[in-house]
C-alpha positions as a LaTeX table, in Angstrom:
\begin{tabular}{lrrr}
\hline
Residue & $x$ (\AA) & $y$ (\AA) & $z$ (\AA) \\
\hline
Unk1 & 0.09 & 0.33 & 0.33 \\
Unk2 & 1.67 & 3.61 & $-1.11$ \\
Unk3 & 0.37 & 6.60 & 0.90 \\
Unk4 & 0.21 & 9.10 & $-0.95$ \\
Unk5 & 1.06 & 12.90 & 0.92 \\
Unk6 & $-1.07$ & 15.48 & 1.32 \\
Unk7 & 0.20 & 19.43 & 1.28 \\
Unk8 & $-1.47$ & 21.74 & 3.36 \\
Unk9 & $-2.32$ & 23.58 & 0.42 \\
Unk10 & $-4.68$ & 20.70 & $-1.03$ \\
Unk11 & $-6.77$ & 20.65 & 2.51 \\
Unk12 & $-6.59$ & 23.86 & 2.64 \\
Unk13 & $-8.56$ & 24.30 & $-0.63$ \\
Unk14 & $-10.73$ & 21.15 & 0.24 \\
Unk15 & $-11.85$ & 23.83 & 3.65 \\
Unk16 & $-12.38$ & 26.41 & 1.01 \\
Unk17 & $-14.51$ & 24.33 & $-1.35$ \\
Unk18 & $-16.28$ & 21.80 & 1.56 \\
Unk19 & $-17.58$ & 25.39 & 3.45 \\
Unk20 & $-19.24$ & 27.41 & 1.45 \\
Unk21 & $-22.52$ & 26.25 & 3.29 \\
Unk22 & $-20.65$ & 27.40 & 6.44 \\
Unk23 & $-21.98$ & 29.56 & 8.43 \\
Unk24 & $-20.24$ & 32.07 & 8.76 \\
Unk25 & $-18.15$ & 33.00 & 12.97 \\
Unk26 & $-20.31$ & 36.55 & 14.02 \\
Unk27 & $-18.67$ & 39.76 & 14.36 \\
Unk28 & $-18.89$ & 40.19 & 18.79 \\
Unk29 & $-17.76$ & 36.46 & 19.38 \\
Unk30 & $-14.04$ & 35.35 & 19.28 \\
Unk31 & $-12.83$ & 32.53 & 17.77 \\
Unk32 & $-9.46$ & 32.34 & 19.78 \\
Unk33 & $-7.09$ & 32.43 & 17.30 \\
Unk34 & $-4.43$ & 34.84 & 18.61 \\
Unk35 & $-1.89$ & 31.94 & 18.70 \\
Unk36 & $-2.92$ & 31.19 & 15.63 \\
Unk37 & $-0.63$ & 32.05 & 12.45 \\
Unk38 & $-1.90$ & 32.57 & 8.64 \\
Unk39 & $-0.55$ & 29.43 & 6.31 \\
Unk40 & 2.14 & 30.05 & 4.11 \\
Unk41 & 0.30 & 30.31 & 1.00 \\
Unk42 & $-2.64$ & 32.19 & 2.50 \\
Unk43 & $-1.76$ & 35.06 & $-0.13$ \\
Unk44 & $-1.92$ & 31.73 & $-3.10$ \\
Unk45 & $-4.55$ & 30.64 & $-2.69$ \\
Unk46 & $-6.64$ & 34.48 & $-2.37$ \\
Unk47 & $-4.58$ & 34.85 & $-5.21$ \\
Unk48 & $-7.02$ & 32.22 & $-7.57$ \\
Unk49 & $-10.02$ & 32.98 & $-5.44$ \\
Unk50 & $-10.19$ & 35.66 & $-6.86$ \\
Unk51 & $-8.85$ & 34.72 & $-10.76$ \\
Unk52 & $-5.47$ & 37.97 & $-10.29$ \\
Unk53 & $-8.28$ & 40.22 & $-10.25$ \\
Unk54 & $-6.79$ & 44.06 & $-9.50$ \\
Unk55 & $-9.28$ & 45.16 & $-7.75$ \\
Unk56 & $-7.83$ & 49.59 & $-6.09$ \\
Unk57 & $-9.85$ & 48.15 & $-3.32$ \\
Unk58 & $-7.81$ & 45.60 & $-2.62$ \\
Unk59 & $-4.68$ & 47.01 & $-3.22$ \\
Unk60 & $-5.27$ & 51.10 & $-2.77$ \\
Unk61 & $-1.34$ & 52.71 & $-3.48$ \\
Unk62 & $-3.91$ & 56.27 & $-4.13$ \\
Unk63 & $-4.04$ & 59.54 & $-1.16$ \\
Unk64 & $-6.68$ & 58.36 & 1.25 \\
Unk65 & $-7.00$ & 62.53 & 2.92 \\
Unk66 & $-9.59$ & 63.36 & 3.73 \\
Unk67 & $-11.03$ & 66.07 & 1.19 \\
Unk68 & $-13.95$ & 69.48 & 0.41 \\
Unk69 & $-16.07$ & 68.42 & $-2.46$ \\
Unk70 & $-14.68$ & 71.35 & $-4.87$ \\
Unk71 & $-17.25$ & 73.11 & $-6.40$ \\
Unk72 & $-16.00$ & 73.27 & $-9.68$ \\
Unk73 & $-14.58$ & 69.75 & $-11.26$ \\
Unk74 & $-11.03$ & 69.30 & $-11.55$ \\
Unk75 & $-9.05$ & 69.09 & $-15.10$ \\
Unk76 & $-5.72$ & 69.50 & $-14.45$ \\
Unk77 & $-4.06$ & 66.61 & $-16.34$ \\
Unk78 & $-2.40$ & 65.15 & $-13.68$ \\
Unk79 & $-5.42$ & 64.50 & $-11.60$ \\
Unk80 & $-6.73$ & 61.26 & $-10.45$ \\
Unk81 & $-10.54$ & 60.19 & $-12.66$ \\
Unk82 & $-11.86$ & 59.91 & $-9.16$ \\
Unk83 & $-11.83$ & 63.61 & $-8.39$ \\
Unk84 & $-12.47$ & 64.95 & $-11.98$ \\
Unk85 & $-15.81$ & 63.13 & $-11.32$ \\
Unk86 & $-18.98$ & 65.38 & $-11.36$ \\
Unk87 & $-19.38$ & 62.74 & $-7.81$ \\
Unk88 & $-15.56$ & 62.49 & $-7.04$ \\
Unk89 & $-14.76$ & 59.55 & $-3.72$ \\
Unk90 & $-12.12$ & 59.23 & $-1.58$ \\
Unk91 & $-10.15$ & 55.73 & $-1.08$ \\
Unk92 & $-11.44$ & 54.92 & 3.85 \\
Unk93 & $-9.65$ & 52.16 & 3.92 \\
Unk94 & $-11.55$ & 49.47 & 5.97 \\
Unk95 & $-9.59$ & 47.19 & 8.46 \\
Unk96 & $-11.06$ & 43.76 & 9.41 \\
Unk97 & $-9.09$ & 41.33 & 11.45 \\
Unk98 & $-11.44$ & 38.19 & 10.21 \\
Unk99 & $-11.19$ & 38.79 & 7.29 \\
Unk100 & $-8.78$ & 38.62 & 4.55 \\
Unk101 & $-7.16$ & 40.33 & 3.59 \\
Unk102 & $-7.82$ & 42.72 & 5.74 \\
Unk103 & $-7.55$ & 45.91 & 4.44 \\
Unk104 & $-10.29$ & 46.34 & 1.65 \\
Unk105 & $-10.89$ & 49.86 & 0.68 \\
Unk106 & $-14.30$ & 51.55 & 0.28 \\
Unk107 & $-14.43$ & 54.80 & $-1.48$ \\
Unk108 & $-16.88$ & 57.47 & $-0.16$ \\
Unk109 & $-18.30$ & 60.44 & $-2.46$ \\
Unk110 & $-17.23$ & 63.76 & $-0.71$ \\
Unk111 & $-20.22$ & 65.63 & $-2.47$ \\
Unk112 & $-23.97$ & 64.80 & $-1.68$ \\
Unk113 & $-25.58$ & 67.26 & $-5.37$ \\
Unk114 & $-23.03$ & 67.08 & $-8.94$ \\
Unk115 & $-21.29$ & 69.06 & $-9.30$ \\
Unk116 & $-21.98$ & 71.58 & $-11.62$ \\
Unk117 & $-25.62$ & 69.83 & $-12.21$ \\
Unk118 & $-28.99$ & 70.82 & $-10.40$ \\
Unk119 & $-30.78$ & 69.85 & $-8.12$ \\
Unk120 & $-32.36$ & 66.91 & $-9.53$ \\
Unk121 & $-29.64$ & 64.78 & $-9.27$ \\
Unk122 & $-27.60$ & 63.86 & $-6.60$ \\
Unk123 & $-24.83$ & 61.78 & $-5.96$ \\
Unk124 & $-24.94$ & 57.86 & $-5.50$ \\
Unk125 & $-21.94$ & 55.58 & $-4.47$ \\
Unk126 & $-21.30$ & 52.17 & $-6.94$ \\
Unk127 & $-21.35$ & 48.95 & $-5.20$ \\
Unk128 & $-20.03$ & 45.30 & $-6.04$ \\
Unk129 & $-18.54$ & 42.10 & $-3.90$ \\
Unk130 & $-15.70$ & 41.29 & $-3.96$ \\
Unk131 & $-14.20$ & 37.30 & $-2.72$ \\
Unk132 & $-12.49$ & 37.26 & 0.79 \\
Unk133 & $-11.67$ & 34.98 & 3.07 \\
Unk134 & $-13.40$ & 34.77 & 7.04 \\
Unk135 & $-11.17$ & 33.11 & 9.44 \\
Unk136 & $-13.31$ & 29.50 & 10.71 \\
Unk137 & $-10.64$ & 28.30 & 13.51 \\
Unk138 & $-8.08$ & 27.57 & 14.06 \\
Unk139 & $-6.95$ & 24.24 & 13.72 \\
Unk140 & $-2.86$ & 22.74 & 15.13 \\
Unk141 & $-1.55$ & 26.18 & 15.01 \\
Unk142 & $-2.84$ & 27.60 & 11.67 \\
Unk143 & $-5.79$ & 29.69 & 10.64 \\
Unk144 & $-8.29$ & 27.87 & 7.71 \\
Unk145 & $-10.55$ & 30.28 & 6.54 \\
Unk146 & $-13.97$ & 30.24 & 4.44 \\
Unk147 & $-14.84$ & 32.03 & 1.65 \\
Unk148 & $-17.56$ & 35.16 & 1.85 \\
Unk149 & $-17.92$ & 37.96 & $-0.17$ \\
Unk150 & $-17.98$ & 41.80 & 0.98 \\
Unk151 & $-20.06$ & 44.69 & $-0.54$ \\
Unk152 & $-17.55$ & 47.20 & $-1.41$ \\
Unk153 & $-17.86$ & 51.37 & $-2.48$ \\
Unk154 & $-15.43$ & 51.05 & $-6.15$ \\
Unk155 & $-17.04$ & 54.63 & $-6.65$ \\
Unk156 & $-19.87$ & 57.63 & $-7.35$ \\
Unk157 & $-22.00$ & 58.23 & $-9.49$ \\
Unk158 & $-23.59$ & 61.10 & $-10.78$ \\
Unk159 & $-27.97$ & 59.87 & $-10.35$ \\
Unk160 & $-30.96$ & 61.36 & $-11.02$ \\
Unk161 & $-32.58$ & 61.82 & $-7.42$ \\
Unk162 & $-35.84$ & 59.32 & $-6.33$ \\
Unk163 & $-38.93$ & 59.99 & $-6.12$ \\
Unk164 & $-41.07$ & 59.24 & $-3.39$ \\
Unk165 & $-44.16$ & 58.35 & $-5.12$ \\
Unk166 & $-47.45$ & 57.22 & $-3.09$ \\
Unk167 & $-49.34$ & 54.08 & $-3.38$ \\
\hline
\end{tabular}
């Protein structure tokens, strides 16, 4: 009889495949993972999970400084698109120690109404969902993760205000 060697990476991927239906731990619940370490291949597994998408929300290198809503759109050649928009935005870091990656950036609109438009229009966030890992538990000193999705804001757009119809 031959014994087949199973690597930690194989176990990790099998765990991810099998745990789609598990209930994720609540945010307030302690997972007792203080003495656990991330698997050496967590970044590789995460890159496989997100299919090599290079989303700014996952690896932002732009400035996250808070700026006031400008009175007119910026038009300088070097200004980033997020600041030249009629609904400019800044990036805000969201840190969660029970998630991999721990830091994700959300776009936050810096203006309530669209620059240069009538009061019928206002700025709204544009959302998408990104795949992340959530800590499930700790086994033999290594963190075990489950796949999850997180809703993130990726930009802002100028939209017609919603009207409320009385029924």
